Amino acid sequence: MSTARRRTATRLADGRELIYFDDSPEFLSGEREHRLDDPRPLADRFSPVPDADGVPQPFTGPQMRRDPLTGDWIPLASHRMNRTFLPAADSCPLCPARPDAEYADGEIPDTHYDVAVFENRFPSLMRVPGQDADGQGVAAPADTVPDDPRDLLEVAAPAAGRCEVICFSSDHRTSVVDLPVSRIRTIVDAWADRTTALGAEASIQQVFCFENRGRDIGVTLPHPHGQIYGYPYLTPRTERLLDQARVYRERTGGNLLRDILHAEQASGERVVLRSEHWTAYVPYAARWPVEVHLAPHRDVGTIPELTDSERDDLAVIYRELLRRADAFFVESDGTPIELPYIAAWHQMPSSRAGRTTTDDGAPLARLHLELFSILRAPGKLKYLAGSESGMGAWISDTTPERIAARFHQLGPVDLSASPASAITANGAHA
Ligand SMILES: [Zn+2]
């Protein structure tokens, strides 16, 4: 597979970054160039905001509070309530600009693109210049329980992270699963690029690439897109995974995620797809009605660490996984149901976050994707009700082995040995 990609970075009218990642021949050859300006009359995003009396007040970014009950950080995206930006019903802010059209407040000024990433206009996490705690970035938030009871309700910090939107295609009606493998490969490169860039920001501790797909997940824009969050703290789930990995390491000397992968491979019962560099399996204690984890064979902490051949292979196996996910449930007449899913990339947090390695430097995190759905049957969603929402106590409606068995009906496990599921580099279905 060609690994040629072209990266073009510019700024939107209000100062946000916009980066194009292209693989189409006309961009690679230079025959086509992206327009770099944004004709919209937008004020700088950090400019003062008028208060109720019309008096300009300095722009303030989102805040986060530390929940004294659990220790979790809760960003308060209250300023998002003030968003004035509501795209017209017939316009999609993620579609490319229409040629020769008047300004329509789309987010992408160019009329063509392959993959585009830009900073969210109404982010729940944002670093505002001049509001840094230490002038450099924002120091990692204090992580201890306050010594003084009077401080219990005082622990807060700027939610100095970053929220980006990644458009997977300029085609409004498509979906990642329908893209050619070469385009998914470009998306992998874009994830890698953003992981490196956000991970380098002094205030960011963890980079999360994810996609919410389908209205049932709460997606309001049908345009195929995902998001990239840079959190200024370690997320609760990551903290928990790190804690378990540390305990396991101390007991056995092993790397938890690697040893789980090897155990799943040895058992084979829940392995649903395998390629040269990747294995997908239903986890032993899956909590969602459909859940698959995809892990690299090599010990890798983040997407940027993947080699070209691991990225090529990922594009193929990821699309095949999504394709089978879309065949998992069928209507009574046999029509496949587009699966609402969340695709969540777990990456090694920044070393700035601390706690990511053992005392002797062994990494506790390992790159993997968790793909899961809230659909438990055609037309039936799993609600996170009393036990899950009230107690964080998950009860599965199925068994991991049943999930795996359904995947086994949908195609052979071994991708390299299955001509039936072979996918050509240009994306034609074999
Ligand atoms: Zn669109």
XYZ file of C-alpha atoms and ligand atoms in Angstrom:
431
model
C 0.000 0.000 0.000
C 1.280 3.447 -0.822
C 2.112 5.346 2.323
C 2.279 8.737 0.614
C 0.169 11.297 2.431
C 0.126 15.048 2.193
C -0.365 17.196 5.265
C -1.508 20.811 4.942
C -1.963 22.927 8.073
C -3.688 26.281 8.265
C -5.937 28.312 10.568
C -9.650 29.054 10.502
C -10.902 32.639 10.698
C -11.242 32.536 14.489
C -7.737 31.158 14.976
C -8.445 27.457 15.342
C -6.132 24.987 13.655
C -7.284 23.095 10.554
C -5.175 20.308 9.103
C -5.825 18.373 5.922
C -4.513 14.841 5.404
C -4.778 13.812 1.771
C -3.975 10.718 -0.220
C -5.734 11.477 -3.523
C -3.337 11.656 -6.484
C -4.240 15.251 -7.320
C -3.170 16.369 -3.841
C -0.055 14.177 -3.794
C 1.088 15.456 -7.181
C 0.463 19.070 -6.196
C -2.005 19.462 -9.039
C -4.550 20.521 -6.434
C -3.734 22.740 -3.441
C -5.923 23.537 -0.470
C -7.123 27.058 -0.032
C -5.569 28.305 3.178
C -7.833 31.212 4.044
C -11.246 31.125 5.720
C -13.541 33.855 4.401
C -15.876 33.797 7.395
C -16.129 36.994 9.449
C -15.459 35.234 12.750
C -14.007 37.035 15.741
C -10.905 35.575 17.323
C -12.091 32.774 19.583
C -10.346 34.240 22.615
C -11.685 37.756 22.139
C -13.745 39.343 24.952
C -17.381 38.332 25.223
C -20.145 40.868 26.032
C -21.949 40.194 29.307
C -25.679 40.682 29.936
C -25.195 44.466 29.956
C -23.169 44.413 26.782
C -19.899 45.103 28.590
C -17.021 43.072 27.133
C -15.593 40.547 29.567
C -12.389 38.579 29.119
C -12.996 35.212 27.530
C -12.795 32.386 30.016
C -12.226 28.776 29.061
C -13.996 25.764 30.475
C -13.349 24.835 34.080
C -13.247 21.466 35.737
C -13.983 20.503 39.299
C -12.630 17.622 41.284
C -15.414 15.482 42.689
C -14.481 15.110 46.350
C -16.486 11.868 46.558
C -14.641 9.957 43.858
C -11.615 12.052 43.009
C -12.773 12.297 39.387
C -12.331 15.479 37.395
C -15.575 16.814 35.904
C -15.168 19.394 33.115
C -18.049 21.874 33.115
C -18.789 22.774 29.540
C -21.290 25.422 30.585
C -20.083 27.894 27.967
C -21.246 25.435 25.343
C -24.771 26.324 26.358
C -24.138 29.751 24.886
C -23.321 28.437 21.478
C -24.820 30.666 18.863
C -23.728 28.444 16.071
C -26.570 26.336 14.787
C -26.081 25.179 11.239
C -29.052 25.583 8.958
C -31.103 22.436 8.640
C -29.927 21.853 5.098
C -26.241 22.520 5.717
C -23.683 20.293 7.363
C -20.757 22.085 9.027
C -18.450 19.154 8.208
C -19.140 19.051 4.490
C -16.684 20.817 2.215
C -17.658 24.272 1.048
C -19.839 24.288 -2.035
C -18.029 25.721 -5.037
C -18.997 29.341 -5.683
C -21.467 29.304 -2.802
C -21.845 32.194 -0.388
C -20.460 31.820 3.094
C -22.554 29.120 4.775
C -20.685 28.739 8.056
C -19.343 25.335 7.271
C -16.172 24.505 9.168
C -14.142 23.532 6.119
C -13.490 26.383 3.682
C -12.129 24.200 0.888
C -14.347 22.448 -1.636
C -12.337 19.205 -1.521
C -10.582 17.174 1.102
C -9.790 13.573 1.960
C -9.469 13.723 5.768
C -9.622 16.951 7.777
C -9.005 17.712 11.442
C -9.906 20.952 13.178
C -10.330 22.239 16.696
C -13.898 22.016 17.934
C -15.607 25.392 17.902
C -17.317 24.768 21.230
C -14.876 22.553 23.101
C -15.437 21.158 26.562
C -11.656 21.153 27.030
C -9.603 24.129 25.931
C -6.409 25.846 26.930
C -6.814 29.607 26.928
C -3.620 31.689 26.615
C -2.979 33.726 29.713
C -5.111 31.495 31.914
C -2.325 29.060 32.578
C -1.597 28.232 36.146
C 2.148 28.377 35.628
C 2.633 30.408 32.487
C 4.027 27.405 30.622
C 1.021 25.236 30.231
C -1.080 24.170 33.087
C 0.542 22.185 35.801
C -0.958 18.770 36.390
C -3.901 19.393 38.687
C -3.387 18.671 42.325
C -4.272 15.092 42.849
C -4.612 14.773 46.545
C -7.522 14.967 48.903
C -7.488 18.434 50.466
C -5.953 18.668 53.940
C -8.473 21.238 55.055
C -12.231 20.518 55.030
C -12.774 24.101 53.927
C -11.078 23.197 50.650
C -13.418 20.292 49.892
C -15.571 22.412 47.638
C -12.716 24.420 46.192
C -10.680 22.056 44.057
C -11.000 23.300 40.487
C -8.724 24.015 37.537
C -8.917 25.232 33.961
C -10.040 22.333 31.745
C -6.936 23.083 29.707
C -7.148 20.277 27.179
C -8.156 20.198 23.586
C -11.078 18.867 21.536
C -10.647 18.198 17.852
C -13.016 16.939 15.197
C -11.757 14.549 12.534
C -13.753 14.287 9.321
C -13.177 10.846 7.872
C -14.434 11.799 4.428
C -15.863 14.764 2.573
C -18.759 12.531 1.497
C -21.672 13.255 3.820
C -23.399 9.940 3.239
C -20.549 7.500 3.677
C -19.249 5.688 6.748
C -15.779 4.542 7.785
C -16.694 0.955 6.926
C -17.417 2.016 3.339
C -14.132 3.869 2.823
C -11.285 2.345 0.852
C -8.545 0.807 2.956
C -6.143 3.470 1.693
C -8.379 6.172 3.199
C -8.625 4.352 6.529
C -4.837 4.218 6.424
C -4.831 8.017 6.065
C -7.117 8.238 9.093
C -4.614 6.142 11.071
C -1.878 8.591 10.076
C -4.076 11.499 11.130
C -4.696 9.869 14.531
C -0.943 9.380 14.881
C -0.235 12.991 13.945
C -2.760 14.358 16.425
C -1.635 12.009 19.204
C 1.910 13.317 18.829
C 0.818 16.961 18.608
C -1.621 16.908 21.514
C 0.668 14.717 23.598
C 3.347 17.404 23.273
C 1.124 20.073 24.847
C 2.290 20.823 28.356
C -1.206 20.719 29.825
C -2.324 17.437 28.247
C -1.891 14.120 30.006
C -3.778 11.723 27.768
C -4.898 11.658 24.106
C -8.084 9.846 23.179
C -9.083 9.149 19.566
C -12.644 7.911 19.219
C -15.691 7.669 17.037
C -19.331 7.701 18.082
C -21.315 6.268 15.237
C -25.081 6.301 14.864
C -27.978 8.308 16.167
C -28.522 5.798 18.979
C -25.170 6.865 20.434
C -26.287 10.485 20.409
C -24.556 11.607 17.234
C -26.281 14.705 15.918
C -24.291 15.099 12.703
C -24.544 12.145 10.346
C -21.392 13.228 8.494
C -18.719 10.547 9.111
C -16.476 11.979 11.781
C -14.728 11.193 15.020
C -13.144 13.189 17.770
C -9.793 13.555 19.422
C -9.641 14.697 23.029
C -6.561 15.792 24.895
C -7.399 15.492 28.585
C -5.555 17.590 31.155
C -5.845 14.663 33.589
C -5.869 10.877 33.588
C -9.361 9.590 32.881
C -10.984 7.358 35.513
C -10.984 4.304 33.271
C -7.336 4.719 32.376
C -6.437 5.143 36.039
C -8.216 1.918 36.818
C -6.526 0.005 33.992
C -3.139 1.323 35.140
C -3.834 0.285 38.723
C -4.779 -3.245 37.680
C -1.739 -3.480 35.408
C 0.513 -2.343 38.248
C -0.826 -4.912 40.680
C -0.504 -7.627 38.037
C 3.037 -6.576 37.238
C 4.024 -6.691 40.902
C 2.534 -10.169 41.330
C 3.735 -11.793 38.118
C 6.281 -9.520 36.464
C 4.120 -9.546 33.345
C 2.430 -6.870 31.245
C -1.300 -7.296 31.791
C -2.581 -6.321 28.345
C 0.088 -8.356 26.566
C -0.594 -11.418 28.704
C -4.354 -11.099 28.143
C -3.740 -10.958 24.385
C -1.568 -14.076 24.563
C -4.109 -15.899 26.692
C -6.916 -15.042 24.287
C -4.779 -16.161 21.353
C -3.939 -19.427 23.113
C -7.554 -20.144 23.933
C -8.873 -18.929 20.598
C -12.516 -19.237 21.597
C -13.155 -15.510 21.656
C -10.716 -14.496 18.898
C -12.795 -13.045 16.081
C -10.165 -11.727 13.641
C -6.448 -12.208 13.239
C -3.931 -10.670 10.849
C -0.172 -10.488 10.681
C 0.130 -7.689 13.248
C -3.233 -7.551 15.035
C -5.705 -9.752 16.896
C -9.332 -8.908 17.689
C -11.087 -10.736 20.497
C -14.216 -10.470 22.600
C -12.920 -9.766 26.105
C -13.348 -12.441 28.759
C -15.710 -10.282 30.804
C -17.309 -8.190 28.069
C -19.877 -5.781 29.455
C -21.562 -4.529 26.279
C -23.958 -6.564 24.088
C -21.356 -6.341 21.307
C -17.756 -5.769 22.338
C -14.419 -6.467 20.679
C -10.905 -5.429 21.609
C -8.266 -5.057 18.904
C -4.638 -5.263 19.999
C -1.292 -5.098 18.192
C 0.996 -8.119 18.479
C 3.995 -5.950 19.240
C 4.244 -4.020 22.502
C 3.244 -0.527 21.464
C 1.998 2.293 23.647
C 0.531 4.699 21.115
C -0.628 4.934 17.500
C 2.412 7.024 16.430
C 4.668 4.123 17.444
C 3.084 1.809 14.859
C 5.260 0.951 11.856
C 4.036 1.427 8.293
C 3.222 -2.249 7.929
C 1.354 -2.305 11.248
C -0.677 0.718 10.072
C -1.379 -0.879 6.687
C -2.517 -4.037 8.408
C -4.623 -2.064 10.899
C -6.517 -0.343 8.077
C -7.447 -3.738 6.632
C -8.420 -5.490 9.861
C -10.231 -2.452 11.271
C -12.436 -2.174 8.210
C -13.137 -5.901 8.240
C -14.058 -5.668 11.928
C -16.470 -2.798 11.239
C -17.898 -4.662 8.281
C -18.681 -7.674 10.439
C -20.030 -5.443 13.194
C -22.473 -4.065 10.636
C -23.636 -7.602 9.896
C -23.909 -8.623 13.558
C -27.639 -7.885 13.826
C -30.143 -8.306 11.018
C -33.778 -7.323 10.648
C -36.368 -10.084 10.475
C -36.145 -9.924 6.682
C -32.373 -10.390 6.827
C -31.380 -6.777 6.177
C -28.202 -5.989 8.122
C -28.503 -3.283 10.761
C -25.920 -0.502 10.765
C -24.483 -0.985 14.209
C -24.397 2.059 16.474
C -20.941 1.833 17.997
C -18.257 3.572 19.972
C -14.683 2.987 18.826
C -12.335 3.975 21.643
C -8.542 3.970 21.331
C -6.674 3.391 24.560
C -3.167 4.801 24.373
C -0.271 5.195 26.758
C -0.775 8.524 28.567
C 1.967 11.126 28.577
C 4.802 10.445 30.996
C 3.811 13.829 32.441
C 0.793 12.091 33.926
C 2.986 9.890 36.110
C 1.779 6.472 37.253
C 2.123 5.085 33.714
C 5.113 2.897 34.463
C 6.331 0.763 37.311
C 9.095 2.120 39.503
C 11.627 0.284 37.336
C 10.245 1.922 34.191
C 8.118 -0.882 32.726
C 5.141 0.576 30.821
C 1.749 -0.319 32.272
C -0.404 0.762 29.331
C -0.528 -0.830 25.907
C -2.270 0.398 22.782
C -5.627 -1.205 22.038
C -8.998 -0.389 20.570
C -12.235 -1.091 22.400
C -15.147 -1.300 19.989
C -18.581 -1.724 21.507
C -22.268 -1.183 20.927
C -25.301 -0.409 23.034
C -27.538 -2.351 20.638
C -28.538 -5.675 22.208
C -31.099 -6.791 19.642
C -32.771 -5.223 16.617
C -34.610 -2.156 17.910
C -33.474 -2.733 21.491
C -30.850 -0.636 23.226
C -29.055 -1.514 26.409
C -29.760 1.291 28.832
C -27.316 2.047 31.546
C -29.908 1.755 34.268
C -29.830 1.394 38.026
C -27.035 -1.096 38.481
C -24.729 0.340 35.817
C -25.466 4.049 36.348
C -26.133 4.002 40.067
C -23.480 1.552 41.163
C -21.095 1.225 38.219
C -21.936 -2.484 38.465
C -22.269 -3.984 35.022
C -24.540 -6.840 34.209
C -24.159 -8.370 30.773
C -27.201 -9.366 28.744
C -25.279 -12.033 26.868
C -22.042 -13.976 27.138
C -18.718 -13.134 25.518
C -18.676 -16.592 23.928
C -22.054 -15.945 22.293
C -20.792 -12.620 20.916
C -17.715 -14.380 19.532
C -19.809 -17.188 18.059
C -21.895 -14.659 16.168
C -18.746 -13.066 14.755
C -17.517 -16.533 13.749
C -20.642 -16.949 11.616
C -19.778 -13.765 9.751
C -16.430 -14.776 8.296
C -13.166 -16.603 8.878
C -10.956 -15.539 11.756
C -7.687 -15.597 9.869
C -7.657 -12.630 7.502
C -4.510 -13.591 5.629
C -5.836 -17.070 4.861
C -9.299 -16.045 3.795
C -9.608 -14.979 0.191
C -13.340 -14.512 0.782
C -12.700 -11.527 2.997
C -9.647 -10.230 1.160
C -9.857 -6.535 0.487
C -7.888 -4.880 -2.226
C -5.925 -1.740 -1.487
C -8.326 0.408 -3.458
C -11.167 -0.821 -1.345
C -13.001 -3.016 -3.821
C -14.909 -5.750 -2.103
C -13.451 -9.088 -3.098
Zn -21.679 16.651 5.784
